XYZ file of C-alpha atoms in Angstrom:
715
model
C 2.467 10.068 33.770
C 0.530 8.356 30.996
C -2.974 9.120 29.881
C -4.847 12.150 31.109
C -5.176 10.984 34.708
C -2.255 13.019 35.987
C -0.076 15.931 34.966
C 2.958 15.371 32.741
C 5.274 17.039 35.252
C 6.031 15.291 38.543
C 5.850 17.389 41.731
C 8.999 17.402 43.867
C 7.212 15.676 46.759
C 6.202 12.845 44.461
C 9.759 12.584 43.094
C 11.024 11.978 46.606
C 8.310 9.359 47.106
C 9.187 7.615 43.847
C 12.875 7.595 44.739
C 12.061 6.014 48.086
C 10.103 3.148 46.526
C 11.868 2.639 43.188
C 13.550 -0.586 44.289
C 10.493 -2.078 46.010
C 8.296 -4.787 44.431
C 5.683 -3.634 41.902
C 2.780 -4.345 44.280
C 4.363 -2.059 46.869
C 4.943 0.632 44.272
C 1.302 0.568 43.224
C 0.197 1.018 46.812
C 2.795 3.667 47.607
C 1.952 5.926 44.689
C -1.693 4.964 44.231
C -3.144 8.401 44.933
C -0.694 10.260 42.719
C 0.205 7.902 39.879
C -2.415 5.235 39.385
C -1.183 3.996 36.025
C 2.554 4.526 35.941
C 5.759 2.751 36.829
C 9.011 4.323 37.881
C 11.733 4.571 35.230
C 15.385 4.670 36.221
C 17.174 7.890 35.218
C 20.296 5.804 34.563
C 18.692 3.812 31.740
C 19.536 5.219 28.327
C 17.080 4.229 25.599
C 16.604 6.325 22.454
C 17.035 10.012 21.667
C 14.325 10.134 19.024
C 11.398 7.831 18.166
C 9.148 8.037 15.109
C 5.559 6.923 15.631
C 4.266 5.241 12.473
C 0.607 5.751 13.306
C -2.053 8.360 13.936
C -4.870 9.258 16.318
C -5.117 8.200 19.939
C -2.382 5.542 19.846
C 0.140 7.990 18.406
C -0.745 10.445 21.184
C -0.483 7.648 23.747
C 3.065 6.738 22.653
C 4.130 10.397 22.570
C 3.023 10.858 26.194
C 5.319 8.115 27.426
C 8.174 9.388 25.259
C 7.800 12.836 26.806
C 7.876 11.253 30.271
C 11.140 9.526 29.352
C 12.677 12.624 27.762
C 12.611 11.146 24.241
C 12.004 13.385 21.230
C 9.204 12.283 18.926
C 8.438 12.393 15.209
C 4.865 12.179 13.922
C 3.942 11.091 10.422
C 0.672 12.187 8.891
C -1.416 12.293 5.748
C -2.298 15.612 4.178
C -5.758 15.634 5.773
C -4.186 14.988 9.193
C -1.831 17.977 9.055
C -3.620 19.651 11.989
C -4.250 16.463 13.963
C -3.531 16.310 17.685
C -0.676 13.815 17.351
C 1.026 16.143 14.866
C 0.806 19.039 17.327
C 2.051 16.936 20.242
C 5.184 15.634 18.497
C 8.476 17.516 18.346
C 8.628 17.033 14.574
C 6.119 16.026 11.922
C 6.456 14.727 8.353
C 3.711 14.391 5.745
C 3.892 10.948 4.141
C 1.124 11.170 1.560
C -2.513 11.782 0.775
C -5.552 10.652 2.758
C -5.960 7.008 1.643
C -4.014 4.753 4.007
C -2.272 2.988 1.124
C -0.722 6.315 0.141
C 0.228 7.510 3.639
C 0.191 5.384 6.792
C 0.869 2.202 4.801
C 3.385 3.920 2.512
C 6.607 2.268 3.656
C 8.829 4.202 1.242
C 7.588 7.568 2.507
C 7.886 6.511 6.148
C 11.429 5.219 5.602
C 12.299 8.583 4.024
C 10.866 10.357 7.087
C 13.064 8.218 9.339
C 16.178 9.138 7.363
C 15.349 12.851 7.215
C 14.613 13.163 10.936
C 17.312 10.806 12.194
C 14.891 8.744 14.270
C 16.642 5.836 15.984
C 13.540 3.748 16.569
C 9.959 3.342 15.338
C 6.881 2.572 17.416
C 4.169 1.259 15.085
C 1.198 1.497 17.488
C -1.547 -0.913 16.384
C -2.994 -1.500 12.928
C -1.310 -0.116 9.803
C 2.294 -1.452 9.733
C 2.399 -2.739 13.307
C 2.382 -6.410 12.257
C 4.086 -6.043 8.876
C 7.235 -8.151 8.765
C 8.544 -6.396 5.633
C 8.461 -3.065 7.446
C 10.358 -4.552 10.398
C 12.930 -6.034 7.986
C 13.500 -2.701 6.265
C 14.016 -0.991 9.601
C 16.520 -3.636 10.683
C 18.394 -3.286 7.399
C 18.944 0.421 8.135
C 19.862 -0.064 11.772
C 16.614 1.413 13.084
C 15.023 -0.309 16.084
C 11.499 -1.650 15.684
C 9.658 -1.256 18.993
C 8.008 -4.624 18.792
C 8.991 -8.260 18.231
C 11.427 -9.448 15.582
C 10.363 -10.458 12.090
C 10.303 -14.185 12.903
C 7.674 -13.730 15.608
C 5.642 -11.305 13.475
C 5.565 -13.759 10.586
C 4.868 -16.813 12.727
C 2.028 -15.233 14.705
C 0.748 -12.955 11.949
C -0.225 -15.929 9.833
C -3.166 -17.586 11.580
C -2.518 -20.905 9.873
C 1.137 -21.051 10.898
C 0.401 -19.683 14.371
C -2.128 -22.433 14.995
C 0.433 -25.111 14.094
C 3.041 -23.496 16.346
C 0.502 -23.269 19.172
C -0.263 -26.971 18.845
C 3.435 -27.798 18.987
C 3.805 -25.592 22.090
C 1.003 -27.582 23.783
C -1.426 -24.666 23.667
C -5.113 -25.600 23.383
C -6.414 -24.928 19.841
C -9.819 -24.840 18.110
C -10.665 -27.771 15.782
C -10.472 -26.807 12.112
C -8.619 -27.106 8.806
C -4.892 -26.412 9.117
C -4.400 -24.910 5.691
C -5.437 -22.207 3.240
C -8.975 -22.354 1.843
C -8.708 -21.493 -1.844
C -12.278 -21.441 -3.170
C -15.805 -20.932 -1.918
C -16.730 -24.517 -2.813
C -13.726 -25.860 -0.901
C -14.877 -23.766 2.066
C -18.332 -25.371 1.841
C -16.850 -28.869 1.720
C -14.602 -28.194 4.735
C -17.443 -26.582 6.671
C -19.558 -29.677 6.151
C -16.698 -31.848 7.435
C -16.011 -29.665 10.492
C -19.697 -29.186 11.238
C -21.648 -25.936 11.368
C -21.317 -23.267 12.613
C -17.866 -22.357 11.279
C -15.714 -19.237 11.361
C -14.174 -18.039 8.102
C -11.377 -15.567 8.734
C -8.369 -13.911 7.163
C -5.056 -15.608 7.727
C -3.385 -12.200 8.081
C -4.422 -9.236 10.222
C -7.120 -8.977 12.858
C -9.432 -6.405 14.408
C -12.547 -8.276 13.278
C -11.866 -7.547 9.597
C -12.139 -10.431 7.156
C -14.189 -12.550 9.569
C -17.578 -14.157 8.959
C -19.653 -16.747 10.841
C -21.483 -19.247 8.637
C -24.351 -21.503 9.715
C -25.033 -23.142 6.326
C -23.594 -23.648 2.844
C -24.965 -20.412 1.393
C -23.582 -18.312 4.244
C -20.232 -20.058 3.775
C -20.085 -19.040 0.100
C -21.073 -15.466 0.940
C -18.695 -15.351 3.901
C -15.807 -16.573 1.758
C -16.417 -13.798 -0.774
C -16.705 -10.966 1.767
C -13.880 -12.200 3.982
C -11.435 -12.495 1.081
C -12.351 -9.025 -0.199
C -12.017 -7.420 3.242
C -8.740 -9.240 3.896
C -7.281 -8.073 0.591
C -8.436 -4.508 1.253
C -7.237 -4.342 4.865
C -4.086 -6.466 4.830
C -3.128 -6.992 1.190
C -3.512 -10.742 1.750
C -6.727 -12.572 0.827
C -5.811 -16.000 2.218
C -8.490 -17.508 4.441
C -8.774 -20.310 6.966
C -11.805 -22.072 8.373
C -12.395 -23.543 11.816
C -15.144 -24.577 14.200
C -17.094 -21.654 15.627
C -17.636 -21.943 19.361
C -21.179 -20.774 19.948
C -21.677 -18.442 22.910
C -18.077 -18.324 24.208
C -16.233 -15.645 26.122
C -13.351 -13.800 24.496
C -10.583 -13.483 27.098
C -7.028 -12.473 26.271
C -3.726 -12.605 28.134
C -1.245 -9.738 28.009
C 2.333 -10.978 27.716
C 5.617 -9.118 28.062
C 8.947 -10.622 27.041
C 12.525 -9.429 26.600
C 15.432 -10.469 24.377
C 17.023 -12.493 27.193
C 14.452 -15.297 27.369
C 12.318 -13.786 30.132
C 8.548 -13.662 29.681
C 5.625 -12.684 31.922
C 1.857 -12.841 31.705
C 0.206 -9.644 32.964
C -3.211 -11.129 33.751
C -6.271 -11.154 31.529
C -8.683 -8.810 29.828
C -12.348 -9.696 29.332
C -13.296 -8.677 25.774
C -16.572 -10.512 25.188
C -18.752 -7.466 24.427
C -18.378 -7.210 20.651
C -20.189 -6.226 17.509
C -19.109 -7.614 14.131
C -16.203 -9.353 15.914
C -14.863 -5.998 17.112
C -14.591 -5.216 20.813
C -16.751 -2.515 22.351
C -16.325 -2.816 26.137
C -13.374 -4.448 27.917
C -12.502 -4.975 31.559
C -9.671 -6.327 33.674
C -9.701 -8.676 35.390
C -12.469 -11.020 34.187
C -15.345 -11.913 36.482
C -15.262 -15.451 35.079
C -11.735 -16.699 35.696
C -10.607 -18.345 38.887
C -6.970 -18.417 40.007
C -6.295 -21.855 38.530
C -7.729 -21.045 35.081
C -6.004 -17.650 35.017
C -2.633 -19.236 35.730
C -3.178 -22.007 33.164
C -4.055 -19.472 30.465
C -1.147 -17.248 31.446
C 1.335 -20.093 31.371
C 0.151 -21.288 27.951
C 0.415 -17.724 26.634
C 4.021 -17.546 27.861
C 4.749 -20.979 26.348
C 3.596 -19.666 22.977
C 5.636 -16.458 23.325
C 8.774 -18.432 24.143
C 8.117 -20.844 21.254
C 8.587 -17.961 18.795
C 11.283 -16.184 20.853
C 8.916 -13.285 21.358
C 10.278 -9.991 22.714
C 7.988 -7.023 23.440
C 4.397 -6.573 24.581
C 1.923 -8.890 22.892
C -1.496 -10.415 23.416
C -2.603 -14.031 23.219
C -6.344 -14.287 22.636
C -8.467 -17.221 23.779
C -12.064 -18.333 23.478
C -13.394 -19.732 26.755
C -16.482 -21.929 27.010
C -18.965 -22.190 29.875
C -16.898 -24.934 31.541
C -13.741 -22.790 31.486
C -12.132 -24.786 28.698
C -10.020 -22.345 26.714
C -8.745 -22.420 23.124
C -6.090 -20.370 21.337
C -7.574 -17.865 18.908
C -4.640 -15.736 17.745
C -1.659 -13.749 18.942
C -1.418 -10.014 18.255
C 2.236 -9.061 17.967
C 1.703 -5.437 18.908
C 0.303 -3.145 21.541
C -3.399 -3.897 21.931
C -6.084 -1.201 21.731
C -7.331 -2.113 25.211
C -3.896 -2.102 26.912
C -4.833 0.754 29.332
C -6.941 -1.497 31.549
C -3.936 -3.764 32.090
C -1.884 -0.708 33.002
C -4.538 0.224 35.539
C -4.490 -3.056 37.447
C -0.742 -3.732 37.228
C 0.773 -0.241 37.422
C 2.950 -0.986 34.389
C 3.389 1.502 31.537
C 3.386 -0.946 28.621
C 4.750 1.554 26.104
C 7.690 2.232 28.409
C 8.300 -1.503 28.760
C 8.258 -1.924 24.975
C 10.840 0.833 24.589
C 13.086 -0.739 27.259
C 12.870 -4.178 25.621
C 13.592 -2.737 22.158
C 16.780 -1.192 23.575
C 17.836 -4.558 24.936
C 17.123 -4.232 28.663
C 15.906 -7.155 30.711
C 12.457 -7.101 32.297
C 12.386 -5.335 35.656
C 9.939 -7.742 37.274
C 9.246 -11.412 37.916
C 5.886 -13.155 37.662
C 5.386 -12.893 41.422
C 5.629 -9.081 41.190
C 2.597 -8.733 38.902
C -0.513 -7.728 40.869
C -4.209 -7.482 40.230
C -4.735 -4.141 41.894
C -8.376 -3.053 41.632
C -10.617 -3.146 38.563
C -10.627 -1.245 35.288
C -13.216 -0.860 32.524
C -12.726 0.528 29.020
C -15.420 1.733 26.628
C -14.506 2.386 23.024
C -16.240 5.602 22.056
C -16.910 5.556 18.316
C -18.386 7.966 15.797
C -21.044 5.414 14.950
C -24.815 5.159 14.872
C -25.578 2.429 17.455
C -29.149 2.091 16.163
C -27.827 0.632 12.888
C -26.382 -2.865 13.357
C -25.000 -1.784 16.756
C -22.814 0.808 15.062
C -22.375 1.930 11.462
C -19.803 4.701 10.889
C -20.710 8.371 11.120
C -18.625 11.211 9.764
C -18.538 14.903 10.532
C -16.753 17.636 12.452
C -16.667 17.767 16.244
C -18.436 21.073 16.804
C -18.216 20.670 20.579
C -16.029 18.258 22.521
C -15.432 17.954 26.249
C -13.830 14.924 27.928
C -14.941 14.017 31.490
C -11.495 14.552 32.989
C -12.931 16.472 35.927
C -13.989 13.142 37.422
C -11.776 11.080 39.727
C -9.986 7.995 38.353
C -11.042 8.611 34.762
C -8.604 8.325 31.877
C -9.306 9.282 28.270
C -6.971 8.166 25.497
C -7.907 10.258 22.469
C -6.347 11.828 19.426
C -8.967 14.410 18.593
C -10.125 17.790 19.826
C -12.936 20.235 19.235
C -12.940 21.003 15.518
C -11.430 17.651 14.463
C -12.932 15.830 11.496
C -14.039 12.201 11.562
C -13.599 11.067 7.952
C -14.328 7.966 5.890
C -10.608 7.271 5.492
C -9.809 6.085 9.008
C -11.196 4.170 11.953
C -14.158 6.051 13.500
C -12.848 5.752 17.073
C -13.171 8.994 19.023
C -11.466 7.792 22.190
C -10.966 5.056 24.735
C -12.716 5.939 27.975
C -11.209 4.146 30.984
C -12.338 4.155 34.606
C -10.684 2.545 37.586
C -11.840 1.516 41.053
C -10.938 -0.667 43.988
C -13.855 -2.926 42.984
C -15.761 -3.667 39.796
C -18.772 -1.821 41.192
C -16.690 1.332 41.703
C -15.222 1.154 38.203
C -18.656 0.670 36.605
C -20.178 3.480 38.670
C -17.433 5.831 37.523
C -17.930 4.729 33.930
C -21.625 5.560 34.164
C -20.787 9.051 35.437
C -18.058 9.518 32.831
C -20.380 8.631 29.947
C -23.018 11.043 31.277
C -20.400 13.818 31.474
C -18.847 13.200 28.048
C -19.854 15.966 25.603
C -19.650 15.082 21.892
C -21.392 17.184 19.260
C -21.215 17.146 15.471
C -21.156 13.391 14.911
C -23.414 10.526 15.910
C -21.731 8.461 18.639
C -22.257 5.198 20.488
C -22.483 6.498 24.075
C -26.181 5.479 24.275
C -25.196 1.858 23.585
C -22.177 1.923 25.899
C -24.198 3.217 28.829
C -26.926 0.645 28.300
C -24.346 -2.144 28.234
C -22.533 -1.228 31.444
C -25.795 -0.737 33.378
C -27.594 -3.815 32.049
C -28.307 -6.342 34.837
C -26.802 -9.173 32.819
C -23.536 -7.290 32.307
C -23.423 -6.108 35.916
C -23.821 -9.722 37.072
C -20.958 -10.801 34.787
C -23.171 -13.156 32.745
C -21.782 -12.274 29.322
C -20.505 -13.865 26.126
C -19.587 -12.770 22.600
C -23.304 -13.050 21.793
C -24.295 -10.520 24.450
C -25.509 -7.797 22.066
C -27.667 -9.941 19.741
C -29.095 -11.849 22.706
C -29.930 -8.772 24.798
C -31.112 -6.747 21.773
C -32.507 -9.364 19.321
C -34.364 -6.680 17.355
C -31.447 -4.263 17.369
C -30.551 -1.520 19.808
C -33.449 0.858 20.477
C -31.966 3.149 23.128
C -32.948 3.347 26.783
C -36.501 2.140 27.329
C -38.171 4.509 29.765
C -40.179 3.149 32.659
C -42.891 5.299 34.230
C -40.695 6.983 36.862
C -37.856 7.667 34.411
C -40.308 9.101 31.875
C -41.701 11.500 34.479
C -38.149 12.555 35.361
C -37.388 13.294 31.704
C -40.602 15.232 31.071
C -40.217 17.198 34.303
C -36.613 18.091 33.412
C -37.622 19.277 29.954
C -40.476 21.362 31.357
C -38.197 22.964 33.962
C -35.533 23.714 31.354
C -38.126 25.305 29.069
C -39.539 27.385 31.906
C -36.093 28.500 33.084
C -35.327 29.714 29.562
C -38.638 31.578 29.385
C -38.082 33.249 32.749
C -34.571 34.270 31.763
C -35.893 35.648 28.491
C -38.580 37.607 30.336
C -36.033 39.016 32.753
C -33.374 39.957 30.203
C -35.539 41.010 27.276
C -38.612 42.131 29.207
C -40.668 39.786 27.015
C -42.217 36.432 27.667
C -43.743 33.661 25.624
C -45.690 31.911 28.383
C -49.056 33.475 27.660
C -50.797 35.502 30.382
C -48.103 34.697 32.935
C -46.647 37.623 34.892
C -42.996 37.292 35.926
C -44.000 37.240 39.584
C -46.178 34.167 39.051
C -45.056 30.995 40.797
C -47.408 28.531 39.057
C -47.460 27.539 35.386
C -49.329 25.136 33.126
C -47.564 23.579 30.148
C -47.991 20.733 27.676
C -45.145 18.259 27.166
C -44.912 15.861 24.186
C -42.693 12.774 23.879
C -43.270 10.766 20.721
C -47.009 10.269 20.334
C -47.721 10.945 24.009
C -48.837 14.319 25.363
C -48.968 15.258 29.038
C -50.347 18.338 30.744
C -48.058 19.454 33.552
C -48.309 21.991 36.353
C -45.162 23.628 37.703
C -44.626 25.586 40.892
C -41.387 27.243 41.975
C -40.106 27.901 45.474
C -36.633 29.405 45.561
C -34.482 27.191 43.344
C -36.760 24.164 43.625
C -39.271 23.369 40.888
C -42.168 21.041 41.659
C -43.669 19.449 38.564
C -46.968 17.575 38.700
C -47.330 14.996 35.944
C -50.192 12.542 35.712
C -50.968 12.898 39.410
C -47.339 12.395 40.563
C -45.018 15.141 41.826
C -41.396 15.475 40.693
C -39.004 17.873 42.437
C -36.199 19.288 40.322
C -33.390 21.600 41.353
C -29.846 22.301 40.267
C -27.591 24.655 38.321
C -29.657 25.543 35.254
C -26.829 27.115 33.282
C -28.457 27.366 29.879
C -25.110 28.116 28.211
C -23.561 24.855 29.419
C -23.995 21.552 27.573
C -24.135 19.775 30.947
C -27.151 20.028 33.238
C -26.401 18.678 36.722
C -29.844 18.220 38.286
C -31.194 16.625 41.417
C -34.495 14.899 40.637
C -36.493 13.601 43.599
C -33.269 13.433 45.578
C -31.279 11.552 42.913
C -28.373 13.267 41.151
C -28.625 13.147 37.363
C -26.342 14.573 34.707
C -28.353 15.533 31.645
C -27.146 17.167 28.467
C -29.090 19.672 26.398
C -28.151 19.309 22.761
C -30.568 21.850 21.352
C -33.588 24.074 22.006
C -35.577 25.768 19.288
C -38.339 28.344 18.969
C -40.942 25.621 18.432
C -40.333 24.303 21.940
C -38.386 21.224 20.825
C -35.687 20.286 23.323
C -33.217 17.461 22.647
C -31.952 16.002 25.927
C -29.440 13.275 26.631
C -30.911 11.400 29.591
C -29.532 8.098 30.906
C -27.269 8.077 27.858
C -30.013 8.205 25.210
C -31.170 11.209 23.205
C -34.834 12.118 23.573
C -36.702 14.772 21.604
C -39.228 16.452 23.895
C -41.552 19.259 22.897
C -42.747 21.755 25.506
C -45.539 24.190 24.666
C -47.849 26.573 26.445
C -51.455 25.412 26.703
C -52.519 27.785 23.921
C -49.656 26.791 21.600
C -50.486 23.111 22.139
C -54.128 23.717 21.156
C -53.144 25.631 18.015
C -50.536 23.000 17.103
C -53.279 20.401 16.671
C -54.346 22.254 13.487
C -50.907 21.905 11.837
C -50.693 19.368 8.958
C -48.527 16.312 9.567
C -45.516 15.565 7.362
C -46.029 12.433 5.262
C -43.278 9.862 5.823
C -41.254 8.661 2.839
C -42.087 5.196 1.489
C -38.776 3.415 2.022
C -39.883 0.038 0.626
C -39.223 1.159 -2.966
C -35.910 2.940 -2.438
C -32.520 1.962 -1.118
C -30.485 4.639 0.620
C -26.962 4.312 1.971
C -27.106 3.655 5.733
C -23.638 5.170 6.201
C -20.945 7.157 4.411
C -18.564 5.003 2.385
C -17.451 3.772 -1.005
C -19.524 1.689 -3.416
C -17.616 -1.566 -3.961
C -20.090 -3.411 -6.160
C -23.507 -2.949 -7.772
C -25.251 -6.255 -8.475
C -28.323 -5.010 -10.386
C -29.268 -2.862 -13.386
C -32.507 -1.167 -14.457
C -35.095 -3.734 -15.531
C -33.779 -6.544 -13.316
C -36.209 -8.311 -11.003
C -34.872 -8.782 -7.488
C -36.122 -11.112 -4.790
C -36.588 -10.174 -1.155
C -33.181 -10.378 0.582
C -31.220 -10.328 -2.696
C -28.015 -8.302 -2.658
C -28.296 -5.015 -4.522
C -24.944 -3.383 -3.771
C -21.990 -3.438 -1.382
C -20.750 -0.390 0.548
C -17.324 -0.306 2.197
C -16.694 1.962 5.187
C -13.575 1.897 7.380
C -12.423 -1.307 5.597
C -15.655 -3.158 6.492
C -17.911 -4.301 3.659
C -21.682 -4.191 4.088
C -24.128 -5.933 1.761
C -27.369 -3.999 1.121
C -30.365 -6.096 0.132
C -33.878 -5.658 -1.248
C -36.712 -5.544 1.306
C -39.258 -6.897 -1.195
C -39.547 -8.565 -4.591
C -39.666 -5.858 -7.265
C -38.280 -4.619 -10.565
C -35.320 -2.223 -10.526
C -36.460 1.181 -11.784
C -33.143 3.050 -11.669
C -29.608 2.814 -10.275
C -27.984 5.971 -8.916
C -24.508 4.712 -8.007
C -21.588 2.837 -9.527
C -18.509 1.080 -8.147
C -15.813 3.417 -6.872
C -18.159 6.276 -6.022
C -18.178 7.843 -2.568
C -21.638 8.142 -1.012
C -22.937 9.851 2.094
C -25.396 8.622 4.686
C -28.916 8.795 3.229
C -27.810 9.080 -0.423
C -30.188 7.414 -2.885
C -28.629 4.268 -4.379
C -31.382 2.307 -6.128
C -35.091 2.823 -6.860
C -37.542 -0.060 -7.215
C -40.922 -0.020 -8.975
């Protein structure tokens, strides 16, 4: 089986079932094995593929490929940098080879070292995953020269589709709808301005090579075009070693919908339905689903057929993705083709029953596709959330680094899959993408899949790094998302002032305060019972009524609690809240029933000052619970004076200083760039919040800085 949804070994009863249906159409197979193997196809034991495959990648995608290889009885080789020597993908593989130091240019992009690893281990084929060398034609050529199979398309297709300028020309010739723009390389910032004026604002400036949202900028005027040209070329050079840019019309408020294609070396090609990928930040996807709520049968088929036309035009063979922008009238335009396995491929596996990694391996060995277009179903609904080590309160997600001190995936829940490459104790570093995992849920309907995603996010325990679960949960429960009324502008439109976390209404606030008060009281009662001491003043253990003070932000509420058996009744502001459940104070998860509604809370910390940090409805809240006496005495404590941040510039994230644009004595205007920080190959310009003179500069290009480090002081 693939993913974590089912065991790696197949029970004998299921083997008999699979044998009975192995020659039936794919739709029948999905139905026949739905309860046991939601996301898997049946491989023939008579098909011989490869004995050993090297995975030229890391993290969750390397683990994902290894799982399918194990299912097929193929030995695996992992490559890793020195800092990844204890990574999960290294432990999962049969063999592992270190290919260099932490920077990607010296390890995962080090073709010489990876070629040496192939020779030493005798690997017959290489699966590149996504990113790194997955769309590098030179790497594919070197493999072919040594007789090693590249589990992906041939070099012609990689080159044709990897260059956005060439791919657009090929798409036009293949009668695929394309976006208006300049069909050439933009060489200077001033040329970009001239072209933008001709095309008409807004425009999209983007790298000709690569993808993943890197090297892309939207410009609404001449100044933004100049700035976008500079940042896009720098990011493109850093990420792909190619700083060529193109410019085209930006479709305001479109949907981003992509078609999964699968083709073999015998001229057969299929489209495996669509994925809705409109929820994005900084042109990078955050939440995906399959199918899309927006497409009808006619539009879906038209998009699928054009995607196949493009694949056949470049003699494509393997799994690939053709991305489209779709406007409100269901007009669709070719965006790019990714000649690799896509990050969000699991949701396609969920609704089709196809193991895409297995299909890629079969095609690389030369087998024909097992299915026809009529065999490909849309079976249910799947949703994927990308769980990142990011702070969602900063530009919808700036990278966070740290060690996972506690980590628990919600695999106890039904129809939940987690594709991850980390474990408790793993480090999230500045060197690589901050993705923690891909969380996937499946259901017969969209409502079921979203409901399971809500539960899965509530049950997902991540400690040690800041993560984006608060944002993910808000997205999938937002009325606009639930109704399917989305576009690529969803986040800035729904949160114009930035993401602020879950906004508590009166009932939800009472639930939170009641839960915190009950948790505090349960801890006090346990302490009194075990240690024969208590900190609730003048309250005998036998007492069944208590008075406490609960603080949330600037608000303070007096609460009264009574206990009958396992049920706590909390009176807050004249309203009663009943709370009961398993108050296991050693567990990070707190399954509670509040006024008859099941809630899964998480307790991140409790301290001696009565401060309790709870994750409630996805968002972290700091609640303080005190006895009446302690609350009265606390009013005499001096308040900490907040730092004046208008005269200092601190790094909002860990990263590397790329450029410093000022020196002591310079006068800067409000909004003027002061320095540029690069994190995970994304460059971020930091600007002055007021007009002032530069007092001192505490960083220089090339330095590594942490979140909160002082960069520049203003007078």
